[in-house]
Coordinates of C-alpha atoms in Angstrom, one line a residue:
Chain A
G1 CA -29.0 -3.9 14.3
A2 CA -27.2 -0.9 12.9
V3 CA -24.9 -2.6 10.5
V4 CA -22.7 -0.7 8.1
S5 CA -21.3 -2.5 5.1
Q6 CA -18.2 -1.2 3.4
H7 CA -16.7 -2.6 0.2
P8 CA -14.2 -3.5 -1.0
S9 CA -12.2 -4.5 2.0
R10 CA -8.9 -4.4 0.1
V11 CA -8.0 -2.9 -3.3
I12 CA -4.7 -2.8 -5.1
C13 CA -4.6 -0.5 -8.1
K14 CA -2.1 1.1 -10.5
S15 CA -1.1 4.7 -10.2
G16 CA -3.5 7.0 -12.1
T17 CA -6.6 4.9 -11.8
S18 CA -9.7 5.7 -9.8
V19 CA -11.1 3.7 -7.0
K20 CA -14.6 3.7 -5.6
I21 CA -15.4 2.7 -2.1
E22 CA -19.0 2.0 -1.0
C23 CA -20.5 2.4 2.4
R24 CA -24.0 1.2 3.0
S25 CA -26.2 1.3 6.1
L26 CA -28.1 -2.0 6.0
D27 CA -30.8 -1.6 8.5
F28 CA -31.2 2.1 9.2
Q29 CA -31.2 5.4 7.5
A30 CA -28.0 7.3 8.0
T31 CA -28.6 11.0 8.2
T32 CA -24.8 11.7 8.2
M33 CA -21.9 9.7 7.0
F34 CA -18.3 10.3 7.8
W35 CA -15.2 9.3 5.9
Y36 CA -11.9 8.8 7.8
R37 CA -8.4 7.9 6.7
Q38 CA -5.8 6.2 8.8
F39 CA -2.1 6.0 8.1
P40 CA 0.0 3.4 9.9
K41 CA 0.3 4.0 13.6
Q42 CA -1.7 7.2 13.3
S43 CA -5.2 8.2 14.5
L44 CA -8.3 8.0 12.4
M45 CA -8.5 11.4 10.7
L46 CA -11.8 12.8 9.5
M47 CA -11.7 13.5 5.7
A48 CA -15.2 14.6 5.1
T49 CA -18.8 14.7 6.3
S50 CA -21.7 14.0 4.0
N51 CA -25.4 14.5 4.4
E52 CA -27.8 12.9 2.0
G53 CA -28.6 15.0 -0.9
S54 CA -26.1 17.8 -0.2
K55 CA -22.5 18.4 -0.9
A56 CA -19.9 16.9 1.4
T57 CA -18.0 19.1 3.8
Y58 CA -14.3 18.5 3.6
E59 CA -11.7 18.9 6.3
Q60 CA -8.9 21.3 5.8
G61 CA -6.2 19.8 3.6
V62 CA -8.4 17.2 1.9
E63 CA -8.8 17.9 -1.8
K64 CA -12.5 17.7 -2.7
D65 CA -11.6 17.1 -6.4
K66 CA -9.5 14.2 -5.6
F67 CA -11.7 12.5 -3.0
L68 CA -15.2 12.6 -4.5
I69 CA -18.0 11.8 -2.1
N70 CA -21.5 11.1 -3.2
H71 CA -24.3 10.6 -0.7
A72 CA -27.2 9.9 -3.0
S73 CA -29.5 8.1 -0.6
L74 CA -30.0 7.7 3.1
T75 CA -28.3 4.3 3.0
L76 CA -25.4 4.8 0.6
S77 CA -22.3 7.0 0.5
T78 CA -19.4 6.5 -1.9
L79 CA -15.9 7.8 -1.8
T80 CA -14.0 7.8 -5.1
V81 CA -10.2 8.4 -5.0
T82 CA -9.5 9.9 -8.4
S83 CA -6.2 9.4 -10.2
A84 CA -4.8 7.6 -7.2
H85 CA -1.1 7.9 -6.4
P86 CA 1.1 5.9 -4.0
E87 CA 0.7 8.6 -1.4
D88 CA -3.0 7.9 -1.3
S89 CA -2.3 4.4 -0.1
S90 CA -4.0 4.2 3.3
F91 CA -6.8 2.7 5.3
Y92 CA -10.2 4.3 4.6
I93 CA -13.2 3.8 6.8
C94 CA -16.7 5.1 6.9
S95 CA -19.1 5.6 9.7
A96 CA -22.8 6.5 9.9
S97 CA -24.8 8.4 12.3
R98 CA -28.5 8.1 13.0
A99 CA -29.2 11.3 14.8
G100 CA -26.2 13.5 15.1
V101 CA -22.6 13.1 16.2
T102 CA -23.4 12.8 19.9
E103 CA -25.0 9.4 19.2
K104 CA -22.7 6.6 18.8
L105 CA -21.3 6.0 15.4
F106 CA -21.7 2.8 13.4
F107 CA -18.6 1.9 11.4
G108 CA -17.8 0.0 8.3
S109 CA -15.0 -2.5 8.4
G110 CA -12.7 -0.3 6.3
T111 CA -10.9 -0.5 3.0
Q112 CA -7.1 -0.9 2.7
L113 CA -6.0 0.9 -0.5
S114 CA -2.6 0.2 -2.0
V115 CA -1.6 2.2 -5.0
L116 CA 1.3 0.8 -7.0
Chain B
I1 CA -7.0 21.5 16.7
L2 CA -8.0 18.9 19.3
N3 CA -5.4 16.6 20.6
V4 CA -6.7 13.3 22.0
E5 CA -4.0 11.2 23.7
Q6 CA -4.3 7.6 24.7
S7 CA -1.9 5.7 26.9
P8 CA -0.4 3.2 26.9
Q9 CA -0.1 2.5 23.1
S10 CA -0.1 -1.2 23.8
L11 CA -0.7 -3.4 26.7
H12 CA -0.2 -7.1 27.5
V13 CA -2.3 -8.5 30.3
Q14 CA -2.6 -11.9 31.7
E15 CA -6.0 -13.6 31.4
G16 CA -8.0 -13.0 34.5
D17 CA -6.2 -9.8 35.5
S18 CA -7.9 -6.5 35.5
T19 CA -6.6 -3.5 33.6
N20 CA -7.2 0.1 32.7
F21 CA -6.0 2.7 30.3
T22 CA -6.4 6.4 29.8
C23 CA -7.8 8.9 27.3
S24 CA -6.9 12.5 27.7
F25 CA -8.6 15.3 25.8
P26 CA -8.9 19.1 25.9
S27 CA -11.4 20.0 28.5
S28 CA -12.4 23.2 26.8
N29 CA -15.4 23.0 24.4
F30 CA -16.1 19.5 25.5
Y31 CA -19.4 17.9 24.3
A32 CA -19.0 14.1 24.5
L33 CA -16.4 11.4 24.8
H34 CA -16.8 8.1 22.9
W35 CA -15.1 4.8 23.5
Y36 CA -14.9 2.1 20.8
R37 CA -13.5 -1.4 20.7
W38 CA -11.9 -2.4 17.4
E39 CA -11.1 -6.0 16.8
T40 CA -8.8 -6.9 13.9
A41 CA -10.6 -7.2 10.6
K42 CA -13.9 -6.0 12.1
S43 CA -15.7 -2.7 12.4
P44 CA -15.1 -0.5 15.5
E45 CA -17.9 -1.1 17.9
A46 CA -19.3 1.6 20.2
L47 CA -18.9 0.9 23.9
F48 CA -19.8 4.2 25.6
V49 CA -20.8 7.7 24.8
M50 CA -20.3 9.9 27.9
T51 CA -21.2 13.5 28.4
L52 CA -21.4 14.4 32.1
N53 CA -18.6 15.1 34.4
G54 CA -18.3 12.3 36.9
D55 CA -20.3 9.9 34.8
E56 CA -19.5 6.3 35.0
K57 CA -20.8 3.7 32.6
K58 CA -20.7 -0.1 32.6
K59 CA -21.1 -2.8 30.1
G60 CA -20.5 -6.3 31.5
R61 CA -16.9 -6.4 32.7
I62 CA -16.0 -3.1 31.0
S63 CA -16.6 0.3 32.6
A64 CA -15.5 3.9 32.0
T65 CA -15.3 7.1 34.0
L66 CA -15.2 10.6 32.8
N67 CA -13.6 13.8 34.2
T68 CA -14.5 16.7 31.9
K69 CA -12.8 19.3 34.2
E70 CA -9.4 17.8 33.9
G71 CA -10.0 16.2 30.5
Y72 CA -9.5 12.5 31.0
S73 CA -11.4 9.2 30.9
Y74 CA -10.4 5.8 32.1
L75 CA -11.6 2.5 30.7
Y76 CA -11.5 -0.5 33.0
I77 CA -11.7 -4.1 32.2
K78 CA -12.3 -6.5 35.0
G79 CA -11.1 -10.1 34.8
S80 CA -9.7 -9.9 31.2
Q81 CA -10.6 -12.6 28.8
P82 CA -8.9 -13.4 25.4
E83 CA -11.9 -12.0 23.6
D84 CA -11.1 -8.6 25.1
S85 CA -8.1 -8.4 22.9
A86 CA -8.6 -5.4 20.6
T87 CA -7.7 -1.8 20.0
Y88 CA -9.7 0.5 22.2
L89 CA -10.2 4.0 20.7
C90 CA -11.5 7.0 22.4
A91 CA -12.8 10.1 20.5
S92 CA -13.7 13.5 21.7
D93 CA -16.6 15.5 20.3
S94 CA -16.2 19.2 20.8
G95 CA -18.9 20.5 18.6
G96 CA -22.1 18.5 19.1
G97 CA -22.7 18.9 15.4
A98 CA -22.0 17.1 12.2
D99 CA -18.2 17.7 12.4
G100 CA -17.2 14.2 13.3
L101 CA -15.0 13.1 16.1
T102 CA -11.3 13.5 17.0
F103 CA -9.8 10.2 17.7
G104 CA -6.8 9.1 19.7
K105 CA -4.4 6.5 18.3
G106 CA -5.8 3.8 20.4
T107 CA -4.6 1.4 23.1
H108 CA -3.8 -2.0 21.6
L109 CA -4.7 -4.6 24.3
I110 CA -3.5 -8.2 24.1
I111 CA -4.8 -10.7 26.6
Q112 CA -2.4 -13.6 27.2
P113 CA -3.9 -17.0 28.1

């Protein structure tokens, strides 16, 4: 149990376009979802935390107007990279929590974004 | 800002040998320490969540210890198998709330047949 599905796994897009990444909890209700970004040879870095039905909380240095997060239901969160540029090329991964951060997180398999 | 360090960055181990690696984290404001195994092209999978100083947890051939006073955790793998090849991530939770975790860069483990 506790499967998180993330799509797409890989996307290549032109500079200036927007890209939407979906994260779904398949067999449980995710009270909180987290979005991370990982640059090559770096740690997973938290971008934002989202709770169903409320606005996401963004980490310092993450532009909320550029990285739009929607957590419309307890099983779906989306991250939209708006007007993507080459410097946004990175690995994006979501995770979901059932009952707070101290419980183990359930991760999606990630999305490799390449912006040309 | 939390700084979670993992060492070594990568490790080659012969099949059947035992191995261990380290996660160090700030001991102040500690709430929990997570270990994840991340196989290539798959999702990171939770191994352990540890909260108590001196705690030791075990899952099959894998075990972990925690020292919150000095800020380190060890992950041990006994009798390594090829399927143990993965990146092992640790993450420190300092808040206990919905702030997410601070991850280390991981230890990339390769088991050689």
